[in-house]
Short mmCIF file of C-alpha atoms and ligand atoms in Angstrom, two decimals:
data_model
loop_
_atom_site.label_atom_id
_atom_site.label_comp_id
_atom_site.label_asym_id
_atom_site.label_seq_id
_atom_site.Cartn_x
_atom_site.Cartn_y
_atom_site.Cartn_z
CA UNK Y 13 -2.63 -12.57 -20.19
CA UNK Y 14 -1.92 -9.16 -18.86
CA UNK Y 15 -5.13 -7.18 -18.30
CA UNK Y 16 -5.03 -4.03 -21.01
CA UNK Y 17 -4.93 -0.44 -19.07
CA UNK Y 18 -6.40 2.44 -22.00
CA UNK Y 19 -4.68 5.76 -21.23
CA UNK Y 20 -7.75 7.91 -20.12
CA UNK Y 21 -6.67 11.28 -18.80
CA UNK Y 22 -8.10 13.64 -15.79
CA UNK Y 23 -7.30 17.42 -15.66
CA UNK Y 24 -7.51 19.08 -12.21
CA UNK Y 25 -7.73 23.27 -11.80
CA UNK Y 26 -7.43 24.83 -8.85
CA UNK Y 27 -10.19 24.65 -6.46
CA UNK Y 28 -10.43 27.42 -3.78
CA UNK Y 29 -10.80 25.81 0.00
CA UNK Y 30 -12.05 22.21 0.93
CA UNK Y 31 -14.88 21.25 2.80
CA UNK Y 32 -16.92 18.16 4.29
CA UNK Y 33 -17.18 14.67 5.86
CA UNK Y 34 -16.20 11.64 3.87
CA UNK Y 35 -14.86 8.28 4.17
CA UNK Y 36 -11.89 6.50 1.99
CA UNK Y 37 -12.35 3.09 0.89
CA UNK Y 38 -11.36 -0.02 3.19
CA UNK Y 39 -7.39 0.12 4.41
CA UNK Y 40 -5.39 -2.11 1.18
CA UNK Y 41 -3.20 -3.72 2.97
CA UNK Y 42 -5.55 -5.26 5.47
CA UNK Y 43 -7.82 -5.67 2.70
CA UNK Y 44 -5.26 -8.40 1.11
CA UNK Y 45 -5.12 -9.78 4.32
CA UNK Y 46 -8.10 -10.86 5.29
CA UNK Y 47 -8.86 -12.46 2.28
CA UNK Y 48 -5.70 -14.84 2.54
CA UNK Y 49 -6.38 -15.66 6.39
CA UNK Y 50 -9.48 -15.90 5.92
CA UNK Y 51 -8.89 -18.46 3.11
CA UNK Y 52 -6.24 -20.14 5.78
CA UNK Y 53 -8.98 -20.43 8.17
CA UNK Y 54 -11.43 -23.21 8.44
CA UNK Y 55 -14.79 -22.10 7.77
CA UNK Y 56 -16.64 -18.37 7.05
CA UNK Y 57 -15.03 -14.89 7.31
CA UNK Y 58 -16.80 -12.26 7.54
CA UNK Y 59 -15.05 -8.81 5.89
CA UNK Y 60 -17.14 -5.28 6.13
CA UNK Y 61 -15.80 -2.45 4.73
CA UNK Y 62 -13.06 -4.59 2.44
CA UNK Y 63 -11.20 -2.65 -0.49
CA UNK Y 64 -13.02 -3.04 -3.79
CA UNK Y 65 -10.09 -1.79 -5.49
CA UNK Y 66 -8.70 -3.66 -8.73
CA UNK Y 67 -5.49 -4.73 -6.57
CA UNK Y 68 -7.75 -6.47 -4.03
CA UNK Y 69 -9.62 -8.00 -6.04
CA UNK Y 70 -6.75 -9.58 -7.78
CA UNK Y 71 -6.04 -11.34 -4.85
CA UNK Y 72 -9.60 -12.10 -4.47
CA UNK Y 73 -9.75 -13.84 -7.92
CA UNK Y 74 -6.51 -15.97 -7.26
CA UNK Y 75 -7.74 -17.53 -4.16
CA UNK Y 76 -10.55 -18.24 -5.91
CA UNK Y 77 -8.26 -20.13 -8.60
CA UNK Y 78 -6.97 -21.81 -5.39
CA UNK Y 79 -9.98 -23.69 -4.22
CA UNK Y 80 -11.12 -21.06 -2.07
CA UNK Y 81 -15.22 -19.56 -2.60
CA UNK Y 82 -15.23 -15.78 -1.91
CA UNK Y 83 -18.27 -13.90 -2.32
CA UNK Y 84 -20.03 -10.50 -2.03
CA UNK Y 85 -23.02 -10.26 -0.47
CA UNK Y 86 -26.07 -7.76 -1.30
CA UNK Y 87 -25.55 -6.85 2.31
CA UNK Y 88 -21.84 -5.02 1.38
CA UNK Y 89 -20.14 -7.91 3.09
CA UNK Y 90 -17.54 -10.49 2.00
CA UNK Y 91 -17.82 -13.52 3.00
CA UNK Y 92 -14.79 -16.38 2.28
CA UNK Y 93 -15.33 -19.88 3.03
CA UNK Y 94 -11.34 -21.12 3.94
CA UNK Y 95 -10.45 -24.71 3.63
CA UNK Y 96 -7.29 -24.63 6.26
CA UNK Y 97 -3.87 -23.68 6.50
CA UNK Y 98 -1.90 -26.51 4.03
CA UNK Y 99 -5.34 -27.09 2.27
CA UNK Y 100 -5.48 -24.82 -0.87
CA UNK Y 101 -5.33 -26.25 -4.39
CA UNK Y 102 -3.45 -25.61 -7.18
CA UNK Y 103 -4.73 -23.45 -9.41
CA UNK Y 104 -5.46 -24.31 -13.23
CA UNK Y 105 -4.71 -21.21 -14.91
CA UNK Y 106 -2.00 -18.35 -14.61
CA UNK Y 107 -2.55 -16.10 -11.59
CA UNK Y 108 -2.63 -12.58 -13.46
CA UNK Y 109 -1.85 -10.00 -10.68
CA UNK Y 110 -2.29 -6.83 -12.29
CA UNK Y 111 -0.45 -4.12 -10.88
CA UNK Y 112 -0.38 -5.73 -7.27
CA UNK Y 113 3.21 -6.33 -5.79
CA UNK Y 114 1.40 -6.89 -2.60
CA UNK Y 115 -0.48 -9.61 -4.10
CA UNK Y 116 1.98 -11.17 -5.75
CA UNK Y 117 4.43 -11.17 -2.61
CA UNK Y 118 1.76 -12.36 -0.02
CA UNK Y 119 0.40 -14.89 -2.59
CA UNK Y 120 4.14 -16.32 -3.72
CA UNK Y 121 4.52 -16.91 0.52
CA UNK Y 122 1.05 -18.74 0.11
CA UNK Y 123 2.19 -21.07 -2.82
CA UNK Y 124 5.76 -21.50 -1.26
CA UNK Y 125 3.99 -23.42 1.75
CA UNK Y 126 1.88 -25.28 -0.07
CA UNK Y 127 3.47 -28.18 -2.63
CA UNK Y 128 1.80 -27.53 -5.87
CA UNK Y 129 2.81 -24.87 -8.50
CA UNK Y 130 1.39 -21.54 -9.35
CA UNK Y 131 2.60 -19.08 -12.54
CA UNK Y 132 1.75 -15.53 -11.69
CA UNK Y 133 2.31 -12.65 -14.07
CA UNK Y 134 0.87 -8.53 -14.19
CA UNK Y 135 0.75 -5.41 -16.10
CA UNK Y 136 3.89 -3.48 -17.62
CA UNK Y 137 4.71 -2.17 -14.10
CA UNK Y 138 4.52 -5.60 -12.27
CA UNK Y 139 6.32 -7.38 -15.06
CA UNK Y 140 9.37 -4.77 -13.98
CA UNK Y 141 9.06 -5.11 -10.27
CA UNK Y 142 11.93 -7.46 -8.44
CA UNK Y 143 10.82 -10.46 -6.77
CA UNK Y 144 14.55 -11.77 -5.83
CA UNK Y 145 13.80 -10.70 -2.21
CA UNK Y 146 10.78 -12.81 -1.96
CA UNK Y 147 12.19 -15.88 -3.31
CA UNK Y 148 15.61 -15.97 -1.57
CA UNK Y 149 13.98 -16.54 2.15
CA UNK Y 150 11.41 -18.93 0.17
CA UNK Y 151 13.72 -20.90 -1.68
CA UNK Y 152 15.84 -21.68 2.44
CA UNK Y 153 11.50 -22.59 3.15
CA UNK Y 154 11.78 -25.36 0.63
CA UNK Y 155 10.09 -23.42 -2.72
CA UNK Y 156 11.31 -23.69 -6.00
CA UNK Y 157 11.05 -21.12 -8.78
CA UNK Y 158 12.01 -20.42 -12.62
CA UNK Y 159 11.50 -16.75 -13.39
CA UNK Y 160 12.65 -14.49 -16.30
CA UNK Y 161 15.54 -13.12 -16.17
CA UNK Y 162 16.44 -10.28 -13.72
CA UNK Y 163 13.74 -12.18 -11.22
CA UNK Y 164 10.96 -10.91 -12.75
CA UNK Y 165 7.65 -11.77 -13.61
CA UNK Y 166 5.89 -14.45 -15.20
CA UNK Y 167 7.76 -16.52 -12.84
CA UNK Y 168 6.18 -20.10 -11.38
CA UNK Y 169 6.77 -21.20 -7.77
CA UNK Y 170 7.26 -24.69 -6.81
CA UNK Y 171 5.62 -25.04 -3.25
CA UNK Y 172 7.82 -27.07 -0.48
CA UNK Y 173 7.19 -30.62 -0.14
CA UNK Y 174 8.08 -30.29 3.85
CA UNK Y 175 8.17 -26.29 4.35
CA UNK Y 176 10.88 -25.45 6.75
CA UNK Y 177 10.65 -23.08 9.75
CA UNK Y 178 13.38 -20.72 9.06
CA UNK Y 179 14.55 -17.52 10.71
CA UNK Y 180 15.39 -14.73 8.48
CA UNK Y 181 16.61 -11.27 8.67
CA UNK Y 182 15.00 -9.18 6.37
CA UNK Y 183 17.79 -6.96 4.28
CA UNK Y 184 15.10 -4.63 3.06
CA UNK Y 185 12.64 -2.76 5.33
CA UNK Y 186 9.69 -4.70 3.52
CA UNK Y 187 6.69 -5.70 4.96
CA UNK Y 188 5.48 -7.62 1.81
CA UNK Y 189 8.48 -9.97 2.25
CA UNK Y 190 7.99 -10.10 6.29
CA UNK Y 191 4.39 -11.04 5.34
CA UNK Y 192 5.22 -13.91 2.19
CA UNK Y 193 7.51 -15.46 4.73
CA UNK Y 194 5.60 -15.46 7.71
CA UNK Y 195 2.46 -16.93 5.19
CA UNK Y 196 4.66 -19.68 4.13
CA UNK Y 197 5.92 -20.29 7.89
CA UNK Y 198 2.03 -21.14 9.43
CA UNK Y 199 2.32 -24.68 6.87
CA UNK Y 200 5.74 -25.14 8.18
CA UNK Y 201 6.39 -27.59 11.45
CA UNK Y 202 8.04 -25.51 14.20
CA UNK Y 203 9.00 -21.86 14.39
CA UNK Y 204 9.56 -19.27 11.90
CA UNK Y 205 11.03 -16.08 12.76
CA UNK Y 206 11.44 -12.81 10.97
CA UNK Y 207 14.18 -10.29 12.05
CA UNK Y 208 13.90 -6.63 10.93
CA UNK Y 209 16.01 -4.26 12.38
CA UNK Y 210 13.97 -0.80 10.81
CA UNK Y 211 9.45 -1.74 12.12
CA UNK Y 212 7.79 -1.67 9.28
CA UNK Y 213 3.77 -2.15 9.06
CA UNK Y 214 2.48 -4.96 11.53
CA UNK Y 215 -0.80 -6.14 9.92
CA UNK Y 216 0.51 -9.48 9.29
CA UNK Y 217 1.08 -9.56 13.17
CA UNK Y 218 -2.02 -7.63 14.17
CA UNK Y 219 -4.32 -9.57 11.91
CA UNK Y 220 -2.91 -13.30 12.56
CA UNK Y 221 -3.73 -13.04 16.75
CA UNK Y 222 -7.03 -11.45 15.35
CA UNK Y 223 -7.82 -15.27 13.60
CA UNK Y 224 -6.74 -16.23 16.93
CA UNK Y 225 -2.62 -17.15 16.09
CA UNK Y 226 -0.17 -16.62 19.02
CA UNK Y 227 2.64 -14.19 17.13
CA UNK Y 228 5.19 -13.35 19.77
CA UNK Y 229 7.38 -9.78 19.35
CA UNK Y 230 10.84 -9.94 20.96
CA UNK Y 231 12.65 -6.57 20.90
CA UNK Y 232 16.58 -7.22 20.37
CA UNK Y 233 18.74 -5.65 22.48
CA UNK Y 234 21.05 -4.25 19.27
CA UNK Y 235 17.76 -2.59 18.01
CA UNK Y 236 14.58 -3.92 15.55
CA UNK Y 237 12.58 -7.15 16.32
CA UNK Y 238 12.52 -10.43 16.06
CA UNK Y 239 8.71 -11.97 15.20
CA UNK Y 240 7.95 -15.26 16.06
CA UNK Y 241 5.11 -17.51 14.88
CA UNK Y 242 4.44 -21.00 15.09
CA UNK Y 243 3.42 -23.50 12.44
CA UNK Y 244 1.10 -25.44 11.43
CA UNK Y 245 -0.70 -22.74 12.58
CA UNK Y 246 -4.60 -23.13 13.28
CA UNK Y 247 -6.71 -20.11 11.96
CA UNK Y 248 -10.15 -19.75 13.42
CA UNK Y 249 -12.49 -18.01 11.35
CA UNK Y 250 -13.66 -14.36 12.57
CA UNK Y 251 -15.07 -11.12 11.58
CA UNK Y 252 -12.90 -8.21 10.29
CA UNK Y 253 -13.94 -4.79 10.02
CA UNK Y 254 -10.72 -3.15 7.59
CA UNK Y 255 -10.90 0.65 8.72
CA UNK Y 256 -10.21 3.66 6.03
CA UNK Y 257 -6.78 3.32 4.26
CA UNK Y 258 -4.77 5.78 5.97
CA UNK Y 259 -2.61 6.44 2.39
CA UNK Y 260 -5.44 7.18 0.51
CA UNK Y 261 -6.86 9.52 3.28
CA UNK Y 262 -3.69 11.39 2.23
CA UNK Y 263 -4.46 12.74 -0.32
CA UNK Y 264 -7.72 14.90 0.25
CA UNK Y 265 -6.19 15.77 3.37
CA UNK Y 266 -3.05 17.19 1.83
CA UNK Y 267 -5.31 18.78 -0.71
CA UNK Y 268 -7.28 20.12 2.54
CA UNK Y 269 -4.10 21.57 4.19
CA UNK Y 270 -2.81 23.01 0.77
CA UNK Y 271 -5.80 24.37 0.05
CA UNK Y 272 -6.28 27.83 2.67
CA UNK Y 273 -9.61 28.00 4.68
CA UNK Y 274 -10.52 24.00 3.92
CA UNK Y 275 -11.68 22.28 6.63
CA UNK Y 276 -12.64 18.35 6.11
CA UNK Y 277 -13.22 15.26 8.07
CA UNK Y 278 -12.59 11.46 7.09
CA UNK Y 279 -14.05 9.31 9.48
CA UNK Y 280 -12.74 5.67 10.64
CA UNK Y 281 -9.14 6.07 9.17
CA UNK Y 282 -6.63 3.45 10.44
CA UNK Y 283 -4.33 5.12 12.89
CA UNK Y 284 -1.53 2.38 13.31
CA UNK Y 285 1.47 4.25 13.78
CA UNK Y 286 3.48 2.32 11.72
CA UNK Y 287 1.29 4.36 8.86
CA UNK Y 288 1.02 7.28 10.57
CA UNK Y 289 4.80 8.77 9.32
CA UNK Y 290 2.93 11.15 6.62
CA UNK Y 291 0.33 13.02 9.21
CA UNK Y 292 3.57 13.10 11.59
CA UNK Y 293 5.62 15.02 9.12
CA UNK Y 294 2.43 17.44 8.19
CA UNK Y 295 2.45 18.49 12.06
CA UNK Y 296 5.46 19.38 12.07
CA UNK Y 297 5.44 21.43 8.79
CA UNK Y 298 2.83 23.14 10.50
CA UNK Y 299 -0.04 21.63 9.41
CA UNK Y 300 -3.53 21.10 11.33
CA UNK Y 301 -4.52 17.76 11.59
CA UNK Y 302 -6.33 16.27 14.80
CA UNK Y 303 -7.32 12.72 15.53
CA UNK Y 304 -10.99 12.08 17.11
CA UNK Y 305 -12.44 9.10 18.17
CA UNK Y 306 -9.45 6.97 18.46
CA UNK Y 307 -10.60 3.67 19.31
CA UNK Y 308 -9.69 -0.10 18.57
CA UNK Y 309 -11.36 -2.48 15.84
CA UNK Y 310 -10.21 -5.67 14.54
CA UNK Y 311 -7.45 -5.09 16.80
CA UNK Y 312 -6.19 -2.25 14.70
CA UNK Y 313 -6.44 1.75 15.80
CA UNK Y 314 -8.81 3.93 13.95
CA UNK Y 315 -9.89 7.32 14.03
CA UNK Y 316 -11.65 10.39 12.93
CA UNK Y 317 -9.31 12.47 11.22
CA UNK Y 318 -9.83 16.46 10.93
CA UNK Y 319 -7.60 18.89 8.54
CA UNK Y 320 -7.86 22.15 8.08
CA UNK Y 321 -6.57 24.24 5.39
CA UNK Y 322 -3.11 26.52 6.23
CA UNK Y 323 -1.33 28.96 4.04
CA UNK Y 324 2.03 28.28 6.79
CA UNK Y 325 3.72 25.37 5.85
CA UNK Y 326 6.92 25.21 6.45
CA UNK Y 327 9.62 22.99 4.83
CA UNK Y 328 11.64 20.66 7.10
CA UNK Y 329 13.94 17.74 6.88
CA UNK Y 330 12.50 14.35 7.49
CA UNK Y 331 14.23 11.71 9.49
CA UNK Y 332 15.48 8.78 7.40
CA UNK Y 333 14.48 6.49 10.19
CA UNK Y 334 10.93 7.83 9.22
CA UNK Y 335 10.49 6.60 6.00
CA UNK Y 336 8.94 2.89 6.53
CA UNK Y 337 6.30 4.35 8.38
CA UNK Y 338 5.00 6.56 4.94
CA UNK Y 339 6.68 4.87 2.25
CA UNK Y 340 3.67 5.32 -0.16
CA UNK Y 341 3.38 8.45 1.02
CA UNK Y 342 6.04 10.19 -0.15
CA UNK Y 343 4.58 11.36 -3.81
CA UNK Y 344 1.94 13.45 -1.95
CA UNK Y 345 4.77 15.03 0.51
CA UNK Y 346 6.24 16.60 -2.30
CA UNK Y 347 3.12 18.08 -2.83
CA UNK Y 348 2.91 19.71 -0.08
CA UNK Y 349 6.63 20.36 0.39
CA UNK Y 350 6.08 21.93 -3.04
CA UNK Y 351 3.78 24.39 -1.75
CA UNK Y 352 5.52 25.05 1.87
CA UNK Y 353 7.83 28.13 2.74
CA UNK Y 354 11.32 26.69 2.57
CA UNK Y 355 13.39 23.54 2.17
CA UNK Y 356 12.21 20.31 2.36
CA UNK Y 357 14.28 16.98 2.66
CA UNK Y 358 13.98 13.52 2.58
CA UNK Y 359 15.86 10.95 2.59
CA UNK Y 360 16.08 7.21 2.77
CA UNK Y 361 13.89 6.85 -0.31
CA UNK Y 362 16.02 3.75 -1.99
CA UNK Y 363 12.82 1.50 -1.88
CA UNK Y 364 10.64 4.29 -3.88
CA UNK Y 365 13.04 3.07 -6.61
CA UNK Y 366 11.11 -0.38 -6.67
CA UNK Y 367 7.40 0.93 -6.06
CA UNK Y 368 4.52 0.81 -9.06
CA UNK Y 369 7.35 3.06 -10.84
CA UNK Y 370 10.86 4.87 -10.10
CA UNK Y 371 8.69 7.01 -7.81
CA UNK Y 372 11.78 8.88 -7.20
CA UNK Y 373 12.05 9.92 -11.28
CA UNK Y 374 8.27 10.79 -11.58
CA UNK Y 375 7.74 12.60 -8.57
CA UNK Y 376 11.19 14.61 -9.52
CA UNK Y 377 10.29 14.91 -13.39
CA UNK Y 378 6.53 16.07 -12.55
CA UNK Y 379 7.42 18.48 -10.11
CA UNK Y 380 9.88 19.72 -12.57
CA UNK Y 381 7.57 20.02 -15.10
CA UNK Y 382 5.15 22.37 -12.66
CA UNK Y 383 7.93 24.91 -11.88
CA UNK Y 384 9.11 23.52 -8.80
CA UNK Y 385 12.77 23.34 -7.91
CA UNK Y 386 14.63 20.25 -6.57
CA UNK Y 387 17.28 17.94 -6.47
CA UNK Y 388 16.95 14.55 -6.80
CA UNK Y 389 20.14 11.94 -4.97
CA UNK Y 390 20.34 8.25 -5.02
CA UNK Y 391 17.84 8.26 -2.51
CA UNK Y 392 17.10 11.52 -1.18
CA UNK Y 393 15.06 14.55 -2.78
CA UNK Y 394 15.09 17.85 -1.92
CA UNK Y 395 11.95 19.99 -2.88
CA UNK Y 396 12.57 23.94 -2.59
CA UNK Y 397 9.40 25.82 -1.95
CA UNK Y 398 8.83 29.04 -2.11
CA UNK Y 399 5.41 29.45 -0.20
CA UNK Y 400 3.41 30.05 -3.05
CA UNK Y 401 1.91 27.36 -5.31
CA UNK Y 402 3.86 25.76 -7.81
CA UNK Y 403 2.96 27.21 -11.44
CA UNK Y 404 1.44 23.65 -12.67
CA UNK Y 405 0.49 23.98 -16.00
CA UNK Y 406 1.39 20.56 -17.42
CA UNK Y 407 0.72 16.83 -18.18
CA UNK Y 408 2.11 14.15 -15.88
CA UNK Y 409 3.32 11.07 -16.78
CA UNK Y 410 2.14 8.41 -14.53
CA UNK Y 411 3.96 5.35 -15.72
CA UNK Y 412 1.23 3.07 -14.05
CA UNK Y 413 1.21 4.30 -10.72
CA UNK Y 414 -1.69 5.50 -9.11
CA UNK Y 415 -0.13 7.30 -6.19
CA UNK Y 416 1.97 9.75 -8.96
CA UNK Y 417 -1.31 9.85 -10.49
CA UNK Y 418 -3.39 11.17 -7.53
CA UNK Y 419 -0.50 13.29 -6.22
CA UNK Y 420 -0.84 15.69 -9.24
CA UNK Y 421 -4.08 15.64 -8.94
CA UNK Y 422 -4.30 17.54 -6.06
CA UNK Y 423 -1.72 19.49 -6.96
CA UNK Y 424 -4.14 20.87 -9.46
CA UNK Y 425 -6.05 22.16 -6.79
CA UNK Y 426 -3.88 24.82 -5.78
CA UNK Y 427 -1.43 25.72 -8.62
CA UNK Y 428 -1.68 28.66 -10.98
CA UNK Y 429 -2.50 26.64 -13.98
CA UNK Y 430 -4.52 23.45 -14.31
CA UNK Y 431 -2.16 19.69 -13.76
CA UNK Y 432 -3.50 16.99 -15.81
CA UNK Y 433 -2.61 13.63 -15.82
CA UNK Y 434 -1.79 11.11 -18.82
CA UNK Y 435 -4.20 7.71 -17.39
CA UNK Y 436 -6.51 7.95 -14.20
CA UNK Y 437 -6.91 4.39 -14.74
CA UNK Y 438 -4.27 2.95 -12.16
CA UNK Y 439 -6.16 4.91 -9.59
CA UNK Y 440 -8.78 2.20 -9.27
CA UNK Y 441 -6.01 0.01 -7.88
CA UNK Y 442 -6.73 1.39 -4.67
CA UNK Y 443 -9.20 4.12 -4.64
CA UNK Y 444 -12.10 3.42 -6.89
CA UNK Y 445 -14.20 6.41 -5.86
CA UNK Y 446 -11.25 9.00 -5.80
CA UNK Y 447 -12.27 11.64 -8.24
CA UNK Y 448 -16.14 11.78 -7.20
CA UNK Y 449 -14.93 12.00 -3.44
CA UNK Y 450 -12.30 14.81 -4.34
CA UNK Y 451 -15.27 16.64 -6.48
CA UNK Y 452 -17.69 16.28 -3.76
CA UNK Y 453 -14.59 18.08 -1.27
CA UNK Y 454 -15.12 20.97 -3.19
CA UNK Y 455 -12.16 19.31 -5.73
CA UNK Y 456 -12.72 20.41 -10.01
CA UNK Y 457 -11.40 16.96 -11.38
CA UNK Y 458 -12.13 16.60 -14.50
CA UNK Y 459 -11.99 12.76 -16.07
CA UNK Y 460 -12.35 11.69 -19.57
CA UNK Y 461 -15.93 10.72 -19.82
CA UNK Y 462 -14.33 6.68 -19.91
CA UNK Y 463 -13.02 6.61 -16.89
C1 S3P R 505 2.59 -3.22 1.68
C2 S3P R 505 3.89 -2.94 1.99
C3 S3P R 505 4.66 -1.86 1.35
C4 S3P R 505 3.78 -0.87 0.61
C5 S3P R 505 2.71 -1.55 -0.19
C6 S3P R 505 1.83 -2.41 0.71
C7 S3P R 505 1.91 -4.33 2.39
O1 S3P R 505 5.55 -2.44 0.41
O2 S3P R 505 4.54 -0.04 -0.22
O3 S3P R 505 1.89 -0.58 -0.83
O4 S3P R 505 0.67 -4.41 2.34
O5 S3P R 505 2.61 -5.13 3.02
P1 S3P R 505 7.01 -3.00 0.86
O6 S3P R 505 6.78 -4.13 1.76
O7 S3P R 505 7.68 -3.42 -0.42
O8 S3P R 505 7.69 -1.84 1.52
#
């Protein structure tokens, strides 16, 4: 059964500036990650700084339903104990995903090279999510599935007998399908290759030569990639160190660079610049952001990153081309494009259609709702600011979806009147410790004594 969310609310008023050193909870897409290769690999990973976010440990709990121990050590470390690539069992029970697309995606690829059957199923914005372009390259692997109707969840996956290597080009920029296909392809005899003409994020890639896979990277000569990787792969089990998440460092440093005088620093924040779209965009609006430290763990980029607070934004138009590279990031963009001198535009937004919620609609109807003018396209928005904060002043609808939720929230920092939201409770999807860290910026968030 679906796990219950209550509705617990959070008001935020504005804050004057921003200031000292934190760090944001363990990257959560690397997070799912290494749990699953380290579950493919034979013997004990070792995970430090891992995500102990509800999504994560969704994914945490279903391995566990597949035969695979997991634990957490006193010591802050994760340890998983993986039986092999082809060697998971099936599990006895539903797999209840919460509100974790990335889980389910990544995990479906799992089941789909593996021949036993798995029923997953999540919360009222999972159950709406579309899984159709997960299950048409697993179905040419060898899977089977019966889902409700509109490909939706519950569904049930039928792993491949003999999993094929196929070679697929991916018709959405989507690193979750990129990643369930790839997954399935390390049980499957031969190559698998995965074509995508727009780069979306590589942490599949990175984090699969990390447990010591060959994954080969050919650039095609009429643009985009083709990835290669060979199967049955062997994993050999290693120690991963997942850096800061990079989209939830986004949000105290917009609230830092909306916010005039602030000056704050988040320490060992992935820098992969297939993430990196979002601090790109803030330069160029003017914003002061600086990297420090840049160095290489777990063969991913991290950093130190430093913003200060500006009252010069500027509104600009952002490349289309742009928009894998920050595609959570765009609720918190029209934050600050709300409070920026000017136009703003972006475009190439179809895929916040599919996210948590019609990102599009809540970003555009909250904004609304706080004064600020826009207009919303297919996918495109246009956010009109006029250099001054928005007036704020109202209660956000969240519709499950934490980014919309801390968005507002830091909105509230700045506008004229306090922002509150309708339920916090999605934020501990992927940032647990959000409203203390925000408070302890200098943030006044104010959560329902439940949360
Ligand atoms: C993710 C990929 C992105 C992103 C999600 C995490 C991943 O989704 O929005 O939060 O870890 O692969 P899509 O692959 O659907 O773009």
């Amino acid at each position: 059964m679906a796990k219950t969310k209550f509705p617990r609310s959070c008001t935020s008023k504005k804050s004057g500036s921003l200031s000292g050193a934190a760090r944001v909870p363990g990257d959560k897409s690397i997070s799912h990650r290494s749990l699953i290769f380290g579950a493919l690999a034979e013997g004990e990973t070792l995970i430090s700084g891992l995500l102990e976010g509800e999504d994560v440990m969704n994914t945490a709990e279903a391995l566990q339903q597949m035969g695979v121990k997991v634990a957490n050590g006193t010591d802050g470390l994760w340890r998983v104990y993986g039986v092999g690539a082809g060697n998971l069992s099936e599990p006895a029970n539903v797999l209840d995903m919460g509100n974790s697309g990335t889980s389910t995606r990544l995990l479906m690829g799992l089941v789909a090279g593996h021949h036993f059957s798995a029923t997953f199923t999540g919360d009222a914005s999972l159950v709406k999510r579309p899984m159709r372009r997960v299950m048409t390259p697993l179905e040419e692997i060898g899977a089977q599935f019966l889902a409700r109707t509109g490909d939706r969840l519950p569904l049930t996956v039928r792993g491949a007998e003999s999993p094929a290597a196929i070679s697929y080009s991916l018709p959405v920029p989507s690193a979750q399908v990129k990643s369930a296909i790839m997954l399935a392809g390390l049980n499957a005899m031969g190559r698998t290759t995965v074509i995508e003409k727009e780069p979306t994020r590589d942490h599949t890639e990175n984090m699969l030569r990390h447990f010591g896979v060959p994954v080969i990277v050919e650039k095609l000569e009429e643009g985009g990639e083709a990835i290669h990787v060979d199967g049955v792969a062997m994993l050999k089990p290693c120690a991963v160190d997942v850096p800061g998440d990079p989209s939830s460092a986004a949000f105290p440093v917009v609230a830092a660079v909306i916010c005039e005088g602030s000056e704050i620093s988040l320490s060992n924040v992935l820098v992969n610049p297939r993430r990196a779209g979002l601090y790109q965009t803030l330069q160029e609006m003017g914003a002061d952001i600086r990297f420090e430290h840049v160095r290489q763990e777990s063969g991913e980029n991290v950093a130190t990153l430093i913003a200060t607070g500006t009252n010069t934004l500027k509104g600009i138009t952002v490349p289309a081309e742009r928009a894998p590279s920050m595609i959570d990031e765009f609720p918190v963009l029209a934050i600050a494009a709300a409070c920026a001198e000017g136009t703003t535009r972006m475009s190439g937004l179809a895929e916040l259609r599919v996210k948590e919620s019609d990102r599009l609609l809540m970003i555009a109807k909250g904004l609304e709702a706080c004064g600020v003018k826009l207009e919303m396209g297919e996918d495109s928005l246009t956010i009109h600011g006029t250099g001054k904060p928005p007036r704020g002043g109202a209660l956000i609808e969240t519709a499950l979806d934490h980014r919309i939720a801390m968005s507002f929230l830091v909105l509230g920092c700045v506008s004229d009147e306090p922002v509150a939201i309708d339920d916090a409770a999605p934020i501990r999807t992927s940032f647990p410790n959000f409203i203390d860290l925000m408070n302890d910026l200098g943030a006044q968030l104010s959560p329902d004594s439940s949360y």
